[in-house]
Amino acid sequence: MKTAKLKNFLLTEGLRVEVEVESRKGGAGPTGSYLIFGDSIVNFAINPESPLKLVRREDGYFIIAEEEIPVELPPKPKFHEELYEGIPMKMIARRHGKDVLASTVLQKCILKDLGKGCKFCGIELSLKSGDTVEMKLPEMLAEVSRTAKKYGDATHVTLTTGKFEDEREEIITMSKVSEAVNDASGMPVHVQITPPQNVELLEELKCDTLGIHIESFDESVLKKVAPGKFEMRERFEIVLKKAVDIFGESQVSTFVILGLGEDEMRTVEGCRRLLELGVIPYLVPFRKIRGTEMENYSQPSPEYTERVLIRVAEMMKNFGVDPRRNKAGCVKCGGCSAIGEYLREV
Ligand code: SF4
């Protein structure tokens, strides 16, 4: 099986596991566990129904598919065992993929308080379960990033957040944290924010790469599953265009979730418009998270996601937008999307 196809399959169908693997159950972004195969990393869900199985033998780990595929588990991050002023560092940040330090700066979202939150998102679940702290201060993340870098656990950083009540405060807070992390560790930092109404605020943002997540190009889907984002829908492309002017081509990205019931043509056309702007559409399959309103929603089929991924990868190649040039964060990590692998293969 080719790398892109295997990764797409693992992202949608998950894996049966007969070994112990670490798993992230809440927080922002798709939850799951990580596997390395070749130069790819995948964030997969544990699924007892999956046709693919992960086994451990004396000579290593293997996925049992049509053939046996040798894989590796990323080594356990050492900073997870350390403390910051009595708080376990893994409550402040986690290692994602194989080398990303990831943290949700504000573990709450005003859209949830207003009853307009994204129904697939588990941002507040890890706060409720006591696995994290609500607000990560610059000094906390500076120390955690220094430690993660020292141990070789991370080479770049993703900082996300729930929406703040005040959009300027969101940008200033994320900039302070990003600068503190970069000063302390020297690692490049990816920041994710919600699109500000005042696009000029982006000029104040201090980071290396930026993510502003559109989630879906299908307005009827957005209205149903992400009503807060539906209200912001008209500003996304304006803000993303401005972001490319500031951060550069292939340095700005947007998560596009596949499998929410969206129209395929509208999705492909939306990705084309973004590619024309120099933005990376980071296509991820819907991943259900226990405890969210969509915990029983079905995963998309790998056939559907592959069809969209191939079409977008072909357009990406034509526009010359390339995730391999991205300096930090989700796109550089690539764990949650097979778009980089399809781009290599089209
Ligand atoms: S792409 Fe990597 S850094 Fe981003 S959410 Fe997925 S695993 Fe985490």
CSV table of N, CA and C in Angstrom, one decimal, residues 46-178:
chain,number,residue,atom,x,y,z
A,46,ILE,N,-7.7,4.7,18.1
A,46,ILE,CA,-7.8,3.3,18.4
A,46,ILE,C,-9.2,2.8,18.1
A,47,ASN,N,-9.3,1.8,17.2
A,47,ASN,CA,-10.7,1.4,16.8
A,47,ASN,C,-10.7,-0.2,16.8
A,48,PRO,N,-11.4,-0.8,17.7
A,48,PRO,CA,-11.4,-2.3,17.7
A,48,PRO,C,-12.0,-2.9,16.5
A,49,GLU,N,-12.8,-2.1,15.7
A,49,GLU,CA,-13.4,-2.6,14.4
A,49,GLU,C,-12.5,-2.4,13.2
A,50,SER,N,-11.4,-1.7,13.3
A,50,SER,CA,-10.5,-1.5,12.2
A,50,SER,C,-10.0,-2.7,11.5
A,51,PRO,N,-10.0,-2.8,10.2
A,51,PRO,CA,-9.4,-4.0,9.5
A,51,PRO,C,-7.9,-4.0,9.7
A,52,LEU,N,-7.2,-2.9,10.1
A,52,LEU,CA,-5.8,-3.0,10.3
A,52,LEU,C,-5.5,-3.1,11.8
A,53,LYS,N,-4.4,-3.8,12.0
A,53,LYS,CA,-4.0,-4.2,13.4
A,53,LYS,C,-2.5,-3.8,13.6
A,54,LEU,N,-2.3,-3.3,14.8
A,54,LEU,CA,-0.9,-3.0,15.3
A,54,LEU,C,-0.4,-4.0,16.2
A,55,VAL,N,0.7,-4.6,15.9
A,55,VAL,CA,1.2,-5.7,16.8
A,55,VAL,C,2.7,-5.4,17.1
A,56,ARG,N,3.1,-6.0,18.3
A,56,ARG,CA,4.5,-5.9,18.6
A,56,ARG,C,5.1,-7.2,18.6
A,57,ARG,N,6.3,-7.3,18.0
A,57,ARG,CA,7.0,-8.6,18.0
A,57,ARG,C,8.4,-8.3,18.5
A,58,GLU,N,9.3,-9.3,18.5
A,58,GLU,CA,10.6,-9.1,19.1
A,58,GLU,C,11.4,-8.1,18.2
A,59,ASP,N,11.1,-8.1,16.9
A,59,ASP,CA,11.9,-7.2,16.0
A,59,ASP,C,11.2,-5.9,15.8
A,60,GLY,N,10.2,-5.5,16.6
A,60,GLY,CA,9.6,-4.2,16.5
A,60,GLY,C,8.1,-4.2,16.3
A,61,TYR,N,7.5,-3.1,15.9
A,61,TYR,CA,6.1,-2.9,15.7
A,61,TYR,C,5.7,-3.1,14.3
A,62,PHE,N,4.6,-3.6,14.0
A,62,PHE,CA,4.1,-3.8,12.6
A,62,PHE,C,2.6,-3.6,12.5
A,63,ILE,N,2.2,-3.0,11.3
A,63,ILE,CA,0.8,-2.9,11.0
A,63,ILE,C,0.6,-4.1,10.1
A,64,ILE,N,-0.5,-4.9,10.5
A,64,ILE,CA,-0.8,-6.1,9.7
A,64,ILE,C,-1.9,-5.6,8.7
A,65,ALA,N,-1.5,-5.5,7.4
A,65,ALA,CA,-2.5,-5.1,6.4
A,65,ALA,C,-2.4,-6.2,5.3
A,66,GLU,N,-2.5,-5.9,4.0
A,66,GLU,CA,-2.3,-7.0,3.0
A,66,GLU,C,-0.8,-7.5,3.2
A,67,GLU,N,0.1,-6.6,3.5
A,67,GLU,CA,1.4,-7.0,3.8
A,67,GLU,C,1.7,-6.5,5.2
A,68,GLU,N,2.9,-6.9,5.8
A,68,GLU,CA,3.3,-6.4,7.1
A,68,GLU,C,4.1,-5.1,6.9
A,69,ILE,N,3.7,-4.0,7.6
A,69,ILE,CA,4.4,-2.8,7.4
A,69,ILE,C,5.1,-2.4,8.7
A,70,PRO,N,6.5,-2.3,8.7
A,70,PRO,CA,7.2,-1.9,9.9
A,70,PRO,C,6.9,-0.5,10.3
A,71,VAL,N,6.6,-0.2,11.6
A,71,VAL,CA,6.3,1.1,12.0
A,71,VAL,C,7.1,1.3,13.4
A,72,GLU,N,7.1,2.6,13.8
A,72,GLU,CA,7.7,2.9,15.1
A,72,GLU,C,6.8,3.7,15.9
A,73,LEU,N,6.9,3.6,17.2
A,73,LEU,CA,6.2,4.5,18.1
A,73,LEU,C,7.1,5.6,18.5
A,74,PRO,N,6.7,6.9,18.5
A,74,PRO,CA,7.6,8.0,18.9
A,74,PRO,C,8.0,7.7,20.4
A,75,PRO,N,9.3,8.0,20.7
A,75,PRO,CA,9.7,7.8,22.1
A,75,PRO,C,8.9,8.6,23.1
A,76,LYS,N,8.8,8.1,24.3
A,76,LYS,CA,8.0,8.9,25.3
A,76,LYS,C,8.7,10.2,25.6
A,77,PRO,N,8.0,11.3,25.6
A,77,PRO,CA,8.7,12.6,25.9
A,77,PRO,C,9.1,12.7,27.3
A,78,LYS,N,10.4,13.1,27.5
A,78,LYS,CA,10.9,13.2,28.9
A,78,LYS,C,10.3,14.3,29.7
A,79,PHE,N,10.0,15.4,29.0
A,79,PHE,CA,9.5,16.6,29.8
A,79,PHE,C,8.1,16.3,30.4
A,80,HIS,N,7.4,15.3,29.9
A,80,HIS,CA,6.1,14.9,30.5
A,80,HIS,C,6.3,14.5,32.0
A,81,GLU,N,7.5,14.1,32.3
A,81,GLU,CA,7.7,13.6,33.7
A,81,GLU,C,8.2,14.7,34.6
A,82,GLU,N,8.4,15.9,34.1
A,82,GLU,CA,9.0,17.1,34.9
A,82,GLU,C,7.9,17.9,35.4
A,83,LEU,N,8.3,18.7,36.4
A,83,LEU,CA,7.3,19.7,37.1
A,83,LEU,C,7.7,21.1,36.8
A,84,TYR,N,6.7,22.0,36.7
A,84,TYR,CA,6.9,23.4,36.7
A,84,TYR,C,6.2,24.0,37.9
A,85,GLU,N,6.9,24.4,38.9
A,85,GLU,CA,6.4,24.9,40.2
A,85,GLU,C,5.3,24.0,40.7
A,86,GLY,N,5.6,22.7,40.7
A,86,GLY,CA,4.7,21.7,41.3
A,86,GLY,C,3.6,21.2,40.4
A,87,ILE,N,3.5,21.8,39.2
A,87,ILE,CA,2.5,21.4,38.2
A,87,ILE,C,3.2,20.5,37.2
A,88,PRO,N,2.6,19.3,36.9
A,88,PRO,CA,3.3,18.4,35.9
A,88,PRO,C,3.3,19.2,34.6
A,89,MET,N,4.5,19.2,33.9
A,89,MET,CA,4.6,19.9,32.7
A,89,MET,C,3.6,19.5,31.6
A,90,LYS,N,3.2,18.2,31.7
A,90,LYS,CA,2.3,17.7,30.7
A,90,LYS,C,0.9,18.3,30.9
A,91,MET,N,0.6,19.0,32.0
A,91,MET,CA,-0.6,19.7,32.1
A,91,MET,C,-0.6,21.1,31.5
A,92,ILE,N,0.7,21.5,31.1
A,92,ILE,CA,0.9,22.8,30.5
A,92,ILE,C,1.0,22.6,28.9
A,93,ALA,N,1.7,21.6,28.5
A,93,ALA,CA,1.9,21.3,27.1
A,93,ALA,C,2.1,19.8,26.9
A,94,ARG,N,1.8,19.4,25.7
A,94,ARG,CA,2.1,18.0,25.4
A,94,ARG,C,2.9,17.9,24.1
A,95,ARG,N,3.6,16.7,24.0
A,95,ARG,CA,4.3,16.5,22.7
A,95,ARG,C,3.2,15.9,21.8
A,96,HIS,N,3.1,16.5,20.6
A,96,HIS,CA,2.3,15.9,19.5
A,96,HIS,C,3.2,15.4,18.5
A,97,GLY,N,2.6,14.4,17.7
A,97,GLY,CA,3.4,13.9,16.6
A,97,GLY,C,4.7,13.3,17.2
A,98,LYS,N,5.8,13.6,16.5
A,98,LYS,CA,7.1,13.1,17.0
A,98,LYS,C,8.0,14.2,17.6
A,99,ASP,N,7.7,15.5,17.2
A,99,ASP,CA,8.6,16.6,17.7
A,99,ASP,C,7.9,17.9,17.8
A,100,VAL,N,6.6,17.9,18.1
A,100,VAL,CA,5.9,19.2,18.2
A,100,VAL,C,5.5,19.4,19.7
A,101,LEU,N,5.8,20.6,20.2
A,101,LEU,CA,5.3,20.9,21.6
A,101,LEU,C,4.0,21.6,21.3
A,102,ALA,N,2.9,21.1,21.9
A,102,ALA,CA,1.6,21.7,21.6
A,102,ALA,C,0.9,22.1,22.9
A,103,SER,N,0.3,23.3,22.9
A,103,SER,CA,-0.4,23.7,24.0
A,103,SER,C,-1.7,24.5,23.6
A,104,THR,N,-2.7,24.5,24.4
A,104,THR,CA,-3.9,25.3,24.3
A,104,THR,C,-3.8,26.4,25.3
A,105,VAL,N,-3.5,27.6,24.9
A,105,VAL,CA,-3.2,28.7,25.8
A,105,VAL,C,-4.4,29.0,26.7
A,106,LEU,N,-5.5,29.3,26.1
A,106,LEU,CA,-6.7,29.4,26.9
A,106,LEU,C,-7.6,28.2,26.6
A,107,GLN,N,-7.8,27.4,27.7
A,107,GLN,CA,-8.5,26.1,27.5
A,107,GLN,C,-10.0,26.3,27.6
A,108,LYS,N,-10.5,27.5,27.3
A,108,LYS,CA,-12.0,27.8,27.2
A,108,LYS,C,-12.3,28.5,26.0
A,109,CYS,N,-13.6,28.5,25.6
A,109,CYS,CA,-13.9,29.2,24.4
A,109,CYS,C,-15.2,30.0,24.6
A,110,ILE,N,-15.2,31.3,24.3
A,110,ILE,CA,-16.3,32.1,24.5
A,110,ILE,C,-17.5,31.7,23.6
A,111,LEU,N,-17.2,31.0,22.5
A,111,LEU,CA,-18.3,30.6,21.6
A,111,LEU,C,-19.1,29.5,22.3
A,112,LYS,N,-18.4,28.6,23.1
A,112,LYS,CA,-19.1,27.6,23.9
A,112,LYS,C,-20.0,28.3,24.9
A,113,ASP,N,-19.5,29.3,25.6
A,113,ASP,CA,-20.3,30.0,26.6
A,113,ASP,C,-21.6,30.6,26.0
A,114,LEU,N,-21.4,31.1,24.7
A,114,LEU,CA,-22.6,31.7,24.0
A,114,LEU,C,-23.5,30.7,23.4
A,115,GLY,N,-23.2,29.4,23.5
A,115,GLY,CA,-24.0,28.4,22.9
A,115,GLY,C,-23.8,28.3,21.4
A,116,LYS,N,-22.6,28.8,20.9
A,116,LYS,CA,-22.3,28.8,19.5
A,116,LYS,C,-21.0,28.0,19.2
A,117,GLY,N,-20.6,27.1,20.1
A,117,GLY,CA,-19.4,26.4,19.9
A,117,GLY,C,-19.4,25.4,18.8
A,118,CYS,N,-18.2,25.0,18.4
A,118,CYS,CA,-18.1,23.9,17.4
A,118,CYS,C,-18.4,22.6,18.0
A,119,LYS,N,-19.4,21.9,17.5
A,119,LYS,CA,-19.9,20.7,18.1
A,119,LYS,C,-18.9,19.5,18.1
A,120,PHE,N,-17.9,19.6,17.3
A,120,PHE,CA,-16.9,18.5,17.2
A,120,PHE,C,-15.7,18.7,18.1
A,121,CYS,N,-15.6,19.9,18.7
A,121,CYS,CA,-14.4,20.3,19.4
A,121,CYS,C,-14.4,19.9,20.9
A,122,GLY,N,-13.3,19.3,21.4
A,122,GLY,CA,-13.2,18.9,22.8
A,122,GLY,C,-12.4,19.8,23.7
A,123,ILE,N,-12.3,21.1,23.3
A,123,ILE,CA,-11.3,22.0,24.0
A,123,ILE,C,-11.5,22.0,25.5
A,124,GLU,N,-12.7,22.0,26.0
A,124,GLU,CA,-12.9,22.1,27.4
A,124,GLU,C,-12.9,20.8,28.2
A,125,LEU,N,-12.8,19.7,27.5
A,125,LEU,CA,-13.0,18.4,28.1
A,125,LEU,C,-11.8,18.1,29.0
A,126,SER,N,-10.6,18.4,28.5
A,126,SER,CA,-9.4,18.1,29.4
A,126,SER,C,-9.3,19.0,30.6
A,127,LEU,N,-9.9,20.2,30.5
A,127,LEU,CA,-10.0,21.1,31.6
A,127,LEU,C,-11.0,20.5,32.7
A,128,LYS,N,-12.1,20.0,32.2
A,128,LYS,CA,-13.1,19.4,33.1
A,128,LYS,C,-12.5,18.2,33.8
A,129,SER,N,-11.7,17.4,33.1
A,129,SER,CA,-11.2,16.1,33.6
A,129,SER,C,-10.0,16.4,34.5
A,130,GLY,N,-9.5,17.7,34.6
A,130,GLY,CA,-8.4,18.0,35.5
A,130,GLY,C,-7.1,17.7,34.9
A,131,ASP,N,-7.0,17.5,33.6
A,131,ASP,CA,-5.7,17.1,32.9
A,131,ASP,C,-4.9,18.3,32.5
A,132,THR,N,-5.5,19.5,32.7
A,132,THR,CA,-4.7,20.7,32.2
A,132,THR,C,-5.1,21.9,33.1
A,133,VAL,N,-4.4,23.0,32.8
A,133,VAL,CA,-4.8,24.3,33.5
A,133,VAL,C,-5.5,25.2,32.5
A,134,GLU,N,-6.3,26.1,33.0
A,134,GLU,CA,-7.2,26.9,32.1
A,134,GLU,C,-6.3,27.9,31.3
A,135,MET,N,-5.4,28.6,32.0
A,135,MET,CA,-4.6,29.6,31.2
A,135,MET,C,-3.1,29.3,31.4
A,136,LYS,N,-2.5,29.2,30.2
A,136,LYS,CA,-1.0,28.9,30.3
A,136,LYS,C,-0.3,30.3,30.1
A,137,LEU,N,0.4,30.7,31.1
A,137,LEU,CA,1.1,32.0,31.1
A,137,LEU,C,2.4,31.9,30.3
A,138,PRO,N,2.9,33.0,29.8
A,138,PRO,CA,4.1,33.0,29.0
A,138,PRO,C,5.3,32.3,29.8
A,139,GLU,N,5.4,32.6,31.1
A,139,GLU,CA,6.6,32.1,31.8
A,139,GLU,C,6.5,30.5,32.0
A,140,MET,N,5.2,30.0,32.1
A,140,MET,CA,5.0,28.6,32.2
A,140,MET,C,5.5,27.9,30.9
A,141,LEU,N,5.0,28.4,29.7
A,141,LEU,CA,5.3,27.8,28.5
A,141,LEU,C,6.8,28.0,28.1
A,142,ALA,N,7.4,29.1,28.6
A,142,ALA,CA,8.8,29.4,28.3
A,142,ALA,C,9.6,28.2,28.9
A,143,GLU,N,9.3,27.9,30.2
A,143,GLU,CA,10.1,26.9,30.9
A,143,GLU,C,9.8,25.5,30.3
A,144,VAL,N,8.6,25.2,30.0
A,144,VAL,CA,8.3,23.9,29.4
A,144,VAL,C,8.9,23.8,28.1
A,145,SER,N,8.9,24.8,27.3
A,145,SER,CA,9.6,24.7,25.9
A,145,SER,C,11.1,24.5,26.1
A,146,ARG,N,11.7,25.2,27.0
A,146,ARG,CA,13.1,25.1,27.2
A,146,ARG,C,13.5,23.7,27.6
A,147,THR,N,12.7,23.1,28.5
A,147,THR,CA,12.9,21.7,28.9
A,147,THR,C,12.7,20.7,27.8
A,148,ALA,N,11.6,20.9,27.0
A,148,ALA,CA,11.3,20.0,25.9
A,148,ALA,C,12.4,20.0,24.9
A,149,LYS,N,12.9,21.2,24.6
A,149,LYS,CA,14.0,21.4,23.6
A,149,LYS,C,15.3,20.7,24.2
A,150,LYS,N,15.6,20.9,25.4
A,150,LYS,CA,16.8,20.4,26.1
A,150,LYS,C,16.8,18.8,26.0
A,151,TYR,N,15.6,18.2,26.2
A,151,TYR,CA,15.6,16.8,26.1
A,151,TYR,C,15.4,16.2,24.7
A,152,GLY,N,15.3,17.1,23.7
A,152,GLY,CA,15.2,16.6,22.3
A,152,GLY,C,13.8,16.1,22.0
A,153,ASP,N,12.8,16.6,22.9
A,153,ASP,CA,11.4,16.1,22.7
A,153,ASP,C,10.7,16.9,21.6
A,154,ALA,N,11.2,18.1,21.3
A,154,ALA,CA,10.5,19.0,20.3
A,154,ALA,C,11.4,19.8,19.5
A,155,THR,N,11.0,20.1,18.3
A,155,THR,CA,11.8,21.1,17.5
A,155,THR,C,11.0,22.3,17.0
A,156,HIS,N,9.7,22.2,17.1
A,156,HIS,CA,8.8,23.3,16.8
A,156,HIS,C,7.5,23.2,17.6
A,157,VAL,N,6.7,24.3,17.5
A,157,VAL,CA,5.7,24.5,18.6
A,157,VAL,C,4.3,24.9,17.9
A,158,THR,N,3.3,24.3,18.4
A,158,THR,CA,1.9,24.7,18.0
A,158,THR,C,1.2,25.3,19.3
A,159,LEU,N,0.7,26.5,19.1
A,159,LEU,CA,0.0,27.1,20.2
A,159,LEU,C,-1.4,27.4,19.7
A,160,THR,N,-2.4,26.8,20.3
A,160,THR,CA,-3.8,27.1,19.9
A,160,THR,C,-4.5,27.8,21.1
A,161,THR,N,-5.8,28.1,20.8
A,161,THR,CA,-6.6,28.7,21.9
A,161,THR,C,-8.1,28.7,21.6
A,162,GLY,N,-8.9,28.7,22.6
A,162,GLY,CA,-10.3,29.0,22.4
A,162,GLY,C,-10.5,30.4,22.2
A,163,LYS,N,-11.6,30.8,21.6
A,163,LYS,CA,-11.8,32.2,21.3
A,163,LYS,C,-11.9,33.1,22.6
A,164,PHE,N,-11.2,34.2,22.6
A,164,PHE,CA,-11.3,35.2,23.7
A,164,PHE,C,-12.5,36.0,23.5
A,165,GLU,N,-13.0,36.7,24.6
A,165,GLU,CA,-14.1,37.6,24.4
A,165,GLU,C,-13.6,38.8,23.6
A,166,ASP,N,-12.4,39.3,23.8
A,166,ASP,CA,-11.9,40.5,23.1
A,166,ASP,C,-10.8,40.0,22.1
A,167,GLU,N,-11.0,40.3,20.8
A,167,GLU,CA,-10.1,39.8,19.8
A,167,GLU,C,-8.7,40.4,19.9
A,168,ARG,N,-8.6,41.6,20.4
A,168,ARG,CA,-7.3,42.2,20.5
A,168,ARG,C,-6.5,41.5,21.6
A,169,GLU,N,-7.2,41.2,22.7
A,169,GLU,CA,-6.6,40.5,23.8
A,169,GLU,C,-6.1,39.1,23.3
A,170,GLU,N,-6.9,38.5,22.5
A,170,GLU,CA,-6.5,37.1,22.0
A,170,GLU,C,-5.1,37.3,21.2
A,171,ILE,N,-5.0,38.3,20.4
A,171,ILE,CA,-3.8,38.4,19.6
A,171,ILE,C,-2.6,38.8,20.4
A,172,ILE,N,-2.8,39.7,21.4
A,172,ILE,CA,-1.7,40.1,22.2
A,172,ILE,C,-1.3,39.0,23.1
A,173,THR,N,-2.2,38.3,23.7
A,173,THR,CA,-1.9,37.1,24.6
A,173,THR,C,-1.1,36.1,23.8
A,174,MET,N,-1.6,35.7,22.6
A,174,MET,CA,-0.9,34.7,21.8
A,174,MET,C,0.5,35.2,21.4
A,175,SER,N,0.6,36.4,21.1
A,175,SER,CA,2.0,37.0,20.8
A,175,SER,C,2.9,36.9,21.9
A,176,LYS,N,2.5,37.3,23.1
A,176,LYS,CA,3.3,37.2,24.3
A,176,LYS,C,3.8,35.8,24.6
A,177,VAL,N,2.9,34.9,24.5
A,177,VAL,CA,3.3,33.5,24.7
A,177,VAL,C,4.3,33.0,23.7
A,178,SER,N,3.9,33.3,22.4
A,178,SER,CA,4.8,32.9,21.3
A,178,SER,C,6.2,33.4,21.4
